[in-house]
XYZ file of C-alpha atoms in Angstrom:
698
model
C 77.547 35.456 41.228
C 76.577 34.081 37.805
C 79.086 33.707 34.997
C 77.356 36.546 33.132
C 77.736 38.791 36.158
C 81.354 37.709 36.556
C 82.016 38.621 32.928
C 80.279 41.966 33.414
C 82.467 42.786 36.408
C 85.562 41.868 34.417
C 84.436 44.239 31.661
C 83.817 46.932 34.246
C 87.284 46.409 35.774
C 88.863 46.706 32.316
C 87.052 49.976 31.655
C 88.130 51.305 35.047
C 91.763 50.616 34.173
C 91.301 52.628 30.981
C 89.925 55.483 33.069
C 92.207 55.431 36.091
C 95.321 53.417 35.239
C 96.483 49.797 35.335
C 96.474 49.537 39.137
C 92.844 50.635 39.558
C 90.334 48.234 41.114
C 86.601 48.657 41.597
C 85.458 49.447 45.114
C 82.662 47.208 46.398
C 80.087 50.014 46.330
C 81.200 51.045 42.839
C 80.412 47.560 41.615
C 77.116 47.449 43.538
C 76.055 50.677 41.822
C 77.137 49.476 38.351
C 75.372 46.153 38.832
C 72.182 47.890 40.018
C 72.151 50.153 36.959
C 73.267 47.781 34.218
C 71.803 44.445 35.369
C 68.803 45.399 37.481
C 67.986 48.745 35.792
C 67.407 50.384 39.157
C 67.523 53.907 40.540
C 70.448 54.622 42.823
C 71.819 57.465 44.921
C 75.568 57.369 45.557
C 76.780 59.672 48.337
C 80.543 59.400 48.552
C 83.363 61.783 49.348
C 85.189 63.742 46.676
C 87.743 61.596 44.867
C 85.972 58.314 45.637
C 85.237 57.616 41.966
C 81.591 58.504 41.374
C 82.221 59.534 37.765
C 83.778 56.116 37.091
C 80.447 54.523 38.032
C 78.444 56.389 35.436
C 81.003 56.290 32.637
C 81.534 52.552 33.038
C 77.775 51.980 33.261
C 77.222 54.126 30.165
C 79.783 52.125 28.174
C 78.393 48.767 29.325
C 74.808 49.764 28.558
C 75.783 51.112 25.142
C 77.563 47.819 24.353
C 74.305 46.019 25.147
C 72.366 48.085 22.620
C 70.855 50.709 24.936
C 70.617 54.413 24.133
C 72.939 57.231 25.178
C 73.459 58.261 28.770
C 72.202 61.721 29.704
C 74.200 63.431 32.463
C 72.779 66.571 34.054
C 75.787 68.530 35.250
C 75.760 71.984 36.878
C 79.087 73.596 36.024
C 81.090 74.136 32.852
C 84.336 73.178 34.608
C 82.722 69.930 35.695
C 81.521 69.202 32.156
C 84.941 69.759 30.635
C 86.555 67.380 33.114
C 83.850 64.791 32.527
C 84.201 64.906 28.742
C 87.953 64.392 29.108
C 87.362 61.450 31.458
C 84.848 59.895 29.073
C 87.254 60.056 26.138
C 89.897 58.182 28.147
C 87.458 55.274 28.420
C 86.548 55.404 24.740
C 83.185 57.001 25.461
C 81.900 59.399 22.794
C 80.765 62.385 24.829
C 79.220 65.719 23.926
C 77.967 68.624 25.983
C 75.274 71.243 25.540
C 75.787 74.323 27.657
C 75.933 78.116 27.509
C 79.574 78.045 26.421
C 79.116 76.162 23.120
C 75.903 77.550 21.631
C 77.349 77.493 18.104
C 77.675 73.686 18.306
C 74.149 72.863 19.496
C 72.633 72.037 16.098
C 75.545 69.761 15.200
C 75.291 67.941 18.549
C 71.538 67.476 18.161
C 72.198 65.849 14.780
C 74.914 63.591 16.213
C 72.441 62.437 18.869
C 69.863 61.680 16.173
C 72.518 59.720 14.225
C 73.418 57.687 17.359
C 76.990 59.013 17.339
C 76.921 60.096 21.000
C 77.323 57.725 23.946
C 77.052 60.359 26.664
C 75.334 63.741 26.504
C 76.094 66.214 29.274
C 73.526 68.984 29.657
C 73.219 71.878 32.059
C 70.066 71.913 34.198
C 69.026 75.185 32.539
C 68.726 73.378 29.196
C 66.054 71.060 30.588
C 63.579 73.924 30.549
C 64.632 75.516 27.277
C 61.446 75.235 25.172
C 63.151 73.870 22.038
C 65.290 71.374 23.948
C 62.454 70.360 26.267
C 59.906 69.863 23.472
C 62.067 68.589 20.593
C 65.127 66.832 22.031
C 64.235 65.780 25.576
C 61.213 63.554 24.770
C 63.262 61.260 22.530
C 66.090 61.171 25.050
C 63.666 60.343 27.855
C 62.216 57.499 25.774
C 65.494 56.092 24.438
C 68.122 56.939 27.059
C 70.224 54.083 28.340
C 70.827 55.849 31.653
C 70.070 59.200 33.273
C 72.647 60.636 35.676
C 72.071 63.543 38.037
C 75.494 64.796 39.081
C 75.899 66.995 42.168
C 72.449 65.783 43.168
C 72.316 67.893 46.346
C 71.348 70.729 43.962
C 68.003 68.942 43.489
C 67.069 69.565 47.109
C 66.319 73.001 48.474
C 67.751 71.634 51.739
C 71.124 71.315 49.995
C 73.865 73.931 50.225
C 73.648 74.828 46.525
C 69.973 74.398 45.576
C 69.227 75.417 41.990
C 65.650 75.875 40.783
C 66.457 74.417 37.350
C 67.348 71.136 39.041
C 63.722 70.737 40.090
C 62.957 70.034 36.435
C 64.803 66.712 36.855
C 61.917 65.285 38.870
C 59.681 65.818 35.840
C 62.289 64.258 33.536
C 62.530 61.170 35.734
C 58.749 60.816 35.879
C 58.592 60.815 32.062
C 61.316 58.211 31.509
C 60.543 55.067 29.573
C 60.161 51.774 31.415
C 63.334 50.254 32.780
C 65.603 53.259 32.262
C 67.965 53.368 35.240
C 68.760 56.592 37.087
C 71.896 57.426 39.043
C 72.272 60.445 41.326
C 75.670 61.319 42.809
C 76.971 63.834 45.328
C 79.709 64.234 47.898
C 77.795 66.586 50.170
C 74.462 65.427 51.519
C 73.293 65.115 55.098
C 70.382 62.890 56.180
C 67.753 65.441 55.198
C 69.144 65.905 51.682
C 69.567 62.146 51.187
C 65.916 61.560 52.108
C 64.715 64.385 49.841
C 66.771 63.313 46.805
C 65.844 59.636 47.310
C 62.165 60.560 47.297
C 62.558 62.603 44.106
C 64.411 59.753 42.391
C 61.723 57.355 43.490
C 58.843 59.297 41.946
C 56.225 56.820 40.794
C 56.861 54.448 43.676
C 60.232 53.124 42.485
C 62.566 52.249 45.348
C 65.930 54.039 45.394
C 69.109 52.170 46.289
C 71.236 54.380 48.541
C 74.988 53.704 48.683
C 76.522 56.002 51.216
C 80.116 56.023 52.415
C 82.225 57.722 55.022
C 83.535 61.246 54.696
C 86.888 60.949 56.434
C 89.664 62.528 54.359
C 92.975 61.132 55.598
C 95.067 63.670 53.696
C 93.438 66.902 54.872
C 95.116 68.914 57.614
C 92.451 71.364 58.833
C 93.223 74.558 60.728
C 91.634 77.889 61.612
C 93.753 81.027 61.735
C 92.231 83.933 63.634
C 93.487 87.383 62.655
C 91.090 90.182 63.504
C 92.057 92.757 60.882
C 91.313 92.131 57.191
C 94.527 93.840 56.093
C 96.635 91.618 58.341
C 94.816 88.499 57.100
C 95.710 89.384 53.523
C 99.302 90.211 54.529
C 99.627 86.922 56.446
C 98.452 85.005 53.398
C 100.839 86.867 51.121
C 103.696 85.991 53.487
C 102.764 82.277 53.791
C 101.536 81.463 50.291
C 104.855 80.341 48.861
C 105.337 77.872 51.740
C 102.057 76.057 51.097
C 102.497 72.714 49.298
C 102.077 72.534 45.543
C 99.378 74.649 43.968
C 95.905 75.301 45.267
C 92.775 77.400 45.546
C 92.161 80.501 47.660
C 88.415 81.012 48.120
C 86.786 84.380 48.827
C 83.124 85.125 49.475
C 82.683 87.823 46.822
C 83.807 88.623 43.306
C 85.375 91.936 44.290
C 87.382 90.307 47.088
C 88.699 87.682 44.645
C 89.812 90.320 42.186
C 91.358 92.551 44.828
C 93.243 89.719 46.512
C 94.523 88.388 43.180
C 95.843 91.849 42.285
C 97.493 92.203 45.702
C 99.208 88.796 45.569
C 100.312 89.359 41.975
C 101.953 92.644 42.945
C 103.781 90.732 45.678
C 105.263 88.405 43.063
C 102.946 85.396 43.420
C 101.690 83.608 40.299
C 97.930 83.806 40.905
C 94.799 84.781 38.977
C 91.169 85.576 39.812
C 88.443 83.087 38.852
C 84.798 84.118 39.395
C 81.342 83.686 37.957
C 82.023 86.770 35.853
C 85.132 85.282 34.221
C 84.598 84.582 30.519
C 84.300 80.923 29.483
C 87.488 80.855 27.400
C 89.466 82.480 30.216
C 88.057 79.989 32.729
C 89.273 77.102 30.593
C 92.757 78.611 30.395
C 92.868 79.278 34.146
C 91.761 75.717 34.943
C 94.472 74.433 32.607
C 97.061 76.655 34.285
C 96.148 75.294 37.715
C 96.095 71.695 36.493
C 99.534 72.222 34.950
C 100.916 73.973 38.068
C 101.648 77.104 36.034
C 100.046 79.170 38.814
C 100.514 78.888 42.542
C 96.804 79.454 43.125
C 93.535 80.571 41.660
C 91.781 83.150 43.831
C 88.206 82.037 43.341
C 84.609 82.357 44.364
C 82.408 79.262 44.593
C 82.309 79.325 40.760
C 85.378 77.056 40.961
C 83.954 74.224 42.959
C 81.926 71.188 42.089
C 83.696 68.766 39.823
C 86.989 70.579 39.322
C 89.391 67.654 39.458
C 93.054 68.142 40.314
C 94.019 65.087 42.398
C 97.297 66.614 43.619
C 95.824 69.956 44.713
C 98.055 70.863 47.642
C 96.003 73.377 49.586
C 92.696 75.186 49.969
C 92.575 78.485 51.835
C 89.395 80.394 52.639
C 89.692 84.134 53.173
C 86.258 84.427 54.754
C 84.094 81.550 55.940
C 81.325 80.007 53.810
C 77.897 80.077 55.423
C 77.653 76.354 56.174
C 79.954 73.461 57.106
C 78.453 71.466 54.240
C 79.514 73.932 51.551
C 82.851 74.320 53.332
C 83.457 70.569 53.221
C 82.505 70.518 49.543
C 85.120 73.152 48.723
C 87.959 71.820 50.853
C 87.298 68.410 49.289
C 89.026 69.677 46.159
C 92.376 69.149 47.908
C 94.511 66.111 48.649
C 92.819 63.438 46.563
C 96.107 61.785 45.591
C 98.529 63.318 48.087
C 99.503 62.206 51.572
C 98.890 65.664 53.003
C 97.090 68.815 51.933
C 96.763 72.027 53.903
C 93.272 73.425 54.546
C 93.243 76.843 56.214
C 90.254 78.964 57.214
C 90.805 82.696 57.815
C 87.402 83.911 59.081
C 86.497 87.584 59.317
C 84.004 89.702 61.269
C 82.417 90.751 57.968
C 81.481 87.183 57.004
C 78.086 87.332 58.719
C 77.119 90.478 56.841
C 77.921 88.777 53.553
C 75.901 85.709 54.588
C 73.030 88.009 55.463
C 73.123 89.601 52.017
C 73.002 86.248 50.227
C 70.194 85.094 52.522
C 68.169 88.157 51.492
C 67.730 86.743 47.986
C 65.841 83.665 49.186
C 62.348 82.710 47.994
C 60.075 85.752 48.513
C 56.947 86.031 50.622
C 53.578 84.802 49.386
C 52.037 88.179 48.358
C 54.967 88.838 46.027
C 54.662 85.389 44.441
C 50.894 85.797 44.061
C 51.542 89.053 42.221
C 53.766 87.188 39.745
C 50.972 84.708 39.081
C 48.419 87.520 38.718
C 50.307 89.378 35.980
C 50.976 86.303 33.836
C 48.805 85.901 30.756
C 47.506 82.365 30.040
C 47.929 82.753 26.274
C 50.318 85.609 25.482
C 53.934 84.793 26.471
C 55.780 87.484 28.424
C 59.540 87.615 28.781
C 61.184 88.016 32.173
C 62.225 91.481 31.060
C 58.602 92.398 30.295
C 57.364 90.975 33.608
C 59.949 92.768 35.722
C 58.182 96.172 35.744
C 54.976 94.503 36.911
C 56.337 92.922 40.097
C 58.606 94.099 42.890
C 61.408 91.620 42.237
C 64.740 92.088 40.566
C 65.413 89.945 37.526
C 67.448 87.187 39.166
C 64.861 86.594 41.896
C 62.024 86.795 39.381
C 63.751 84.131 37.260
C 64.092 81.933 40.334
C 60.414 82.327 41.267
C 59.272 81.570 37.719
C 61.386 78.413 37.574
C 59.963 77.153 40.856
C 56.410 77.933 39.719
C 57.128 76.202 36.413
C 58.133 72.968 38.120
C 55.070 73.273 40.371
C 52.887 73.503 37.254
C 51.565 77.022 37.872
C 53.462 78.594 34.958
C 55.084 77.281 31.805
C 58.070 78.488 29.842
C 57.351 78.640 26.114
C 58.893 80.306 23.091
C 58.806 84.024 23.774
C 58.614 83.836 27.549
C 56.254 82.622 30.265
C 52.533 81.925 30.457
C 50.232 81.154 33.371
C 48.641 77.696 33.366
C 45.729 78.525 35.651
C 46.559 75.475 37.773
C 46.002 75.914 41.513
C 49.169 76.580 43.472
C 49.918 76.586 47.193
C 52.607 78.606 48.924
C 54.408 76.160 51.219
C 55.021 78.622 54.052
C 55.976 75.988 56.664
C 58.643 74.577 54.351
C 60.169 77.977 53.645
C 60.142 78.741 57.348
C 61.956 75.460 58.057
C 64.444 76.278 55.330
C 65.178 79.633 56.913
C 65.675 77.962 60.280
C 67.988 75.389 58.714
C 70.095 78.112 57.094
C 70.372 79.924 60.432
C 71.464 76.703 62.126
C 74.081 76.090 59.426
C 75.519 79.565 59.909
C 75.753 79.005 63.639
C 77.462 75.665 63.025
C 80.043 77.384 60.847
C 80.707 79.863 63.649
C 80.983 76.953 66.108
C 83.483 75.217 63.810
C 85.849 78.146 64.179
C 86.097 77.795 67.968
C 85.409 74.083 68.525
C 87.692 71.998 70.711
C 86.473 68.910 68.827
C 88.526 67.310 66.080
C 87.714 69.514 63.075
C 87.277 66.586 60.691
C 84.903 64.949 63.161
C 82.951 68.220 63.415
C 82.464 68.374 59.620
C 81.579 64.684 59.404
C 78.925 65.151 62.104
C 77.435 68.091 60.218
C 77.076 65.871 57.146
C 75.653 62.938 59.173
C 78.538 60.671 58.140
C 77.060 57.143 58.410
C 80.432 55.649 59.400
C 80.998 58.059 62.276
C 80.825 56.256 65.630
C 79.760 57.749 68.938
C 83.403 57.959 70.014
C 85.447 58.294 66.828
C 89.217 58.359 66.828
C 90.523 61.895 66.302
C 92.011 62.609 62.881
C 95.372 63.433 64.431
C 96.097 66.059 61.790
C 93.984 69.148 62.484
C 95.114 71.953 64.758
C 92.822 70.909 67.609
C 94.080 67.310 67.502
C 97.752 68.221 67.321
C 97.530 71.245 69.603
C 99.601 73.116 67.051
C 99.420 76.882 67.330
C 99.598 78.624 63.994
C 101.978 81.556 63.958
C 99.766 84.564 63.201
C 102.536 87.101 63.323
C 103.004 89.216 60.241
C 106.083 91.178 59.259
C 105.473 94.890 59.907
C 106.776 95.834 56.483
C 104.423 93.305 54.862
C 101.465 94.788 56.739
C 102.501 98.291 55.736
C 102.816 97.342 52.067
C 99.527 95.453 52.116
C 97.735 98.302 53.828
C 99.141 100.764 51.314
C 97.791 98.639 48.466
C 94.397 97.961 50.032
C 94.118 101.542 51.270
C 94.347 102.811 47.738
C 90.851 104.266 47.441
C 88.840 104.740 44.318
C 86.569 102.528 42.217
C 84.858 103.577 39.008
C 81.078 103.852 39.088
C 79.770 103.080 35.610
C 76.639 105.053 34.684
C 73.380 103.374 33.783
C 72.994 103.474 30.014
C 69.423 102.237 29.421
C 66.103 102.884 31.150
C 64.319 99.753 32.405
C 61.726 98.355 30.034
C 58.049 98.671 30.844
C 58.159 102.016 32.653
C 55.179 103.160 30.598
C 53.112 100.503 32.397
C 53.888 102.358 35.620
C 52.997 105.761 34.189
C 56.585 106.879 33.526
C 57.425 108.121 30.024
C 61.085 107.096 29.986
C 62.517 104.510 27.634
C 65.556 103.605 25.596
C 68.999 105.093 25.995
C 69.682 107.397 28.946
C 70.843 110.731 27.519
C 70.390 113.018 30.517
C 71.933 110.992 33.321
C 75.268 111.242 35.141
C 78.765 110.728 33.808
C 81.068 107.980 35.086
C 81.356 108.395 38.852
C 83.621 107.206 41.629
C 83.342 105.627 45.068
C 85.974 105.273 47.771
C 85.470 101.502 47.857
C 83.088 98.567 47.782
C 81.540 97.218 50.975
C 82.964 93.808 50.030
C 86.537 95.085 49.507
C 89.269 93.613 51.678
C 90.766 96.975 52.560
C 88.118 99.667 52.554
C 85.163 97.316 52.986
C 85.423 96.816 56.776
C 86.085 100.523 57.411
C 83.206 101.666 55.251
C 80.835 99.161 56.850
C 81.918 100.351 60.281
C 81.388 103.976 59.263
C 77.935 103.308 57.826
C 76.857 101.173 60.793
C 77.824 103.877 63.308
C 75.397 106.595 64.468
C 75.113 109.526 62.085
C 77.703 112.239 62.594
C 80.293 114.431 60.858
C 82.545 112.774 58.302
C 85.871 111.573 59.848
C 89.075 113.227 58.663
C 90.540 109.924 57.408
C 87.567 109.407 55.099
C 87.794 112.982 53.837
C 91.479 112.378 53.066
C 90.535 109.252 51.108
C 87.838 111.150 49.220
C 90.360 113.846 48.296
C 92.751 111.183 46.977
C 89.982 109.737 44.822
C 89.050 113.162 43.463
C 92.692 114.017 42.776
C 93.092 110.838 40.699
C 89.802 111.307 38.847
C 90.442 111.642 35.126
C 87.437 113.844 34.358
C 87.078 115.807 31.145
C 85.916 118.957 32.961
C 86.618 119.605 36.650
C 83.499 120.199 38.765
C 82.983 123.749 39.975
C 80.304 123.025 42.573
C 79.101 120.269 44.896
C 75.708 119.177 46.200
C 74.848 116.563 48.822
C 72.104 114.067 48.057
C 69.783 114.051 51.056
C 70.128 110.876 53.100
C 67.297 109.608 55.284
C 69.655 107.723 57.612
C 72.946 109.659 57.422
C 72.095 113.310 56.653
C 74.913 114.733 58.763
C 77.528 112.395 57.334
C 76.712 113.193 53.692
C 76.205 116.931 54.158
C 79.474 117.293 56.078
C 81.362 115.355 53.394
C 80.036 117.644 50.654
C 80.881 120.705 52.752
C 84.448 119.523 53.443
C 85.031 118.728 49.758
C 83.733 122.165 48.794
C 86.148 123.765 51.245
C 89.210 121.775 50.179
C 88.480 121.842 46.453
C 87.301 125.452 46.389
C 83.971 124.364 44.981
C 80.713 126.252 45.294
C 78.694 124.552 48.013
C 75.132 124.185 46.714
C 73.945 122.588 49.949
C 71.617 119.599 49.969
C 69.399 118.232 47.214
C 66.309 117.668 49.349
C 63.630 115.046 48.896
C 60.305 116.355 47.604
C 57.976 116.808 50.607
C 55.467 113.966 50.843
C 57.262 111.822 48.274
C 57.103 108.213 49.524
C 60.340 106.357 50.318
C 61.534 103.833 47.746
C 62.284 100.265 48.806
C 61.726 98.284 45.596
C 64.624 96.119 44.409
C 63.112 95.835 40.950
C 64.627 98.367 38.527
C 61.394 99.583 36.926
C 59.578 100.023 40.230
C 62.618 101.699 41.712
C 62.917 104.232 38.892
C 59.178 104.912 39.013
C 59.437 105.606 42.736
C 62.446 107.887 42.316
C 61.161 110.106 39.493
C 60.086 113.462 40.934
C 61.678 112.571 44.262
C 63.869 115.675 44.655
C 63.302 119.411 44.603
C 66.209 120.891 42.670
C 66.981 124.637 42.728
C 67.408 126.635 39.543
C 70.907 125.760 38.331
C 70.918 127.674 35.041
C 73.539 130.099 36.345
C 75.817 127.348 37.687
C 78.745 126.722 35.364
C 80.483 123.392 34.834
C 79.623 119.912 36.132
C 78.248 119.396 39.628
C 79.778 116.871 42.029
C 76.825 114.884 43.437
C 77.760 113.368 46.825
C 75.987 110.370 48.392
C 76.670 107.731 51.027
C 75.991 104.311 49.429
C 75.067 103.249 45.923
C 73.673 99.837 45.051
C 71.669 99.612 41.828
C 72.807 103.025 40.600
C 69.261 104.205 39.921
C 69.135 106.745 42.745
C 72.184 108.590 41.435
C 70.912 108.264 37.859
C 67.502 109.787 38.539
C 68.894 112.439 40.911
C 71.413 113.451 38.225
C 68.571 113.700 35.733
C 66.718 116.037 38.096
C 69.823 118.252 38.365
C 70.294 118.235 34.605
C 66.636 119.239 34.164
C 67.251 122.158 36.553
C 70.085 123.443 34.366
C 73.239 121.583 35.424
C 75.802 121.196 32.618
C 76.758 117.753 33.853
C 76.741 115.580 36.979
C 79.661 113.628 38.447
C 78.410 111.141 41.103
C 80.613 110.450 44.105
C 79.689 108.040 46.904
C 81.436 106.747 49.967
C 80.701 103.125 49.062
C 79.092 100.806 46.584
C 77.436 97.551 47.596
C 79.269 95.568 44.901
């Protein structure tokens, strides 16, 4: 080692102490990465477990490069929580950091000016910003030419083989290809198996540059892994409520859906636990406060979806509980890795449910669409006139989120381009990589099976997870962790106090969820021959459902009911419907009821309407039948769906019917079926329509 290198390492050690405290020392691979970036100006991929110190590598490298006269470091970071933690870390090391993301739009112009004035050492940007036309065309070129270092954090998002692939991350390959000579690149992640490592390495090495891969072991000596099997969802929630206070410190309780997070947080709060819900729908300011509350141990737990995941740094997090299993061991390991970074022991508990597979199936249904659908997107794009996603939506059979995803992938592939005002077609040839998408689907299926196998394995659970992530330090005959339930033979007590179950069931059995009406017709209906636009003035009023299919309490029962063969409505469900109607704060009570014809459950829906008419002394108007010969509607896209629904029912003359009509259905998803059916009833003379469904999808 030369004297210059020795001095550089001493500088790096000093910066690490500023970041992590006076006792901190660089790991060998940390130094190898810093040396590769600062001295040799290389491209490197660091795959190390959570808490290893990956952020120290890029902050120290950024400071050292800046001291040597190089430009600012650009860090592409996927989550707002991660950015906030990183900015705080940077400031501890004297690094001037700024971030551009969806939560600080009012500061963008000021930050752009600070970059131009060389007052920023580190700029953190969200991947979505890389394809914003103004940022891409005005800010990014100068950064790409003058950057001292480019960092891709949570780099598994680059690869569609990763557990959290994001189309915007594909833009990074283009950014790397356009970098000036000698600008080093660092990619970091804690969760990458062999396939993801190879994919990310290849993308970093675009242009023939070799990528240095520094990959460590994934053993987590502090984690005590266990699986608790309780068949009934209500009992699982009651068990958690009974055990929560005994779990060490504060922690995170993960759920698979937003509604489950909210419902569980409400339940635990009513039981006296200091918890709060944290989801992708939580406002930015509230997220910051909730993160602060957890960091300061002012709450026992945050009940969260995967929105609280990558990069959230609380070294003394005492536990992670999953109420419902994630769809892959890789994403599971990523989430449980939040716990026990600086503690001797942290509890990790998985409470799987029968409904998990149905939720996985739903999320899998939003994968990359089939080739004819993608070709249709390309066909409707204009090469010169930009079209917004909103304008394109009525022209293709994709909902907006999937359309956005397809456009981003096509953009990176060069077939479309995002410009001011929307998207244009480039006319470049494009190939649908069917074999790759088929392999992806197979990989996802294998991951789901592995997660099911994890629940019943007799193998050491830590070894199982390490094998799934292709841990390079895992031997053929590894020593068992000695902490998990399979290693210790410990049997978790799954008993639940009867009173606790009763109270939990009473809370979760409380039926009734508001069903907000659609307020605006989809744009572009005129292109499909439908003369509807603007505000909806002849639709339904606010409706109600018994529960959501993702609810902890009513969800399993409603799914079971809807999966069963068609038949008369069970008494217990009628009782729940009556409770919902009794608590409904309507302005005018309905005087009549009509069943919306169901193709799959005609007997179920008709019998529910009939029973409600009998109990509520409502006039039974029978069934609102589909118009003969009207084609079924399967489109997920709002405009196509509305176009297919208009004229879909034959309503009787309702001019003589007084008061609102209760419109009964089985399941509502987008809300368009009930909206258009209500419009048909209003057109036939109904004074008003109050929708009521057994279940909503979300």
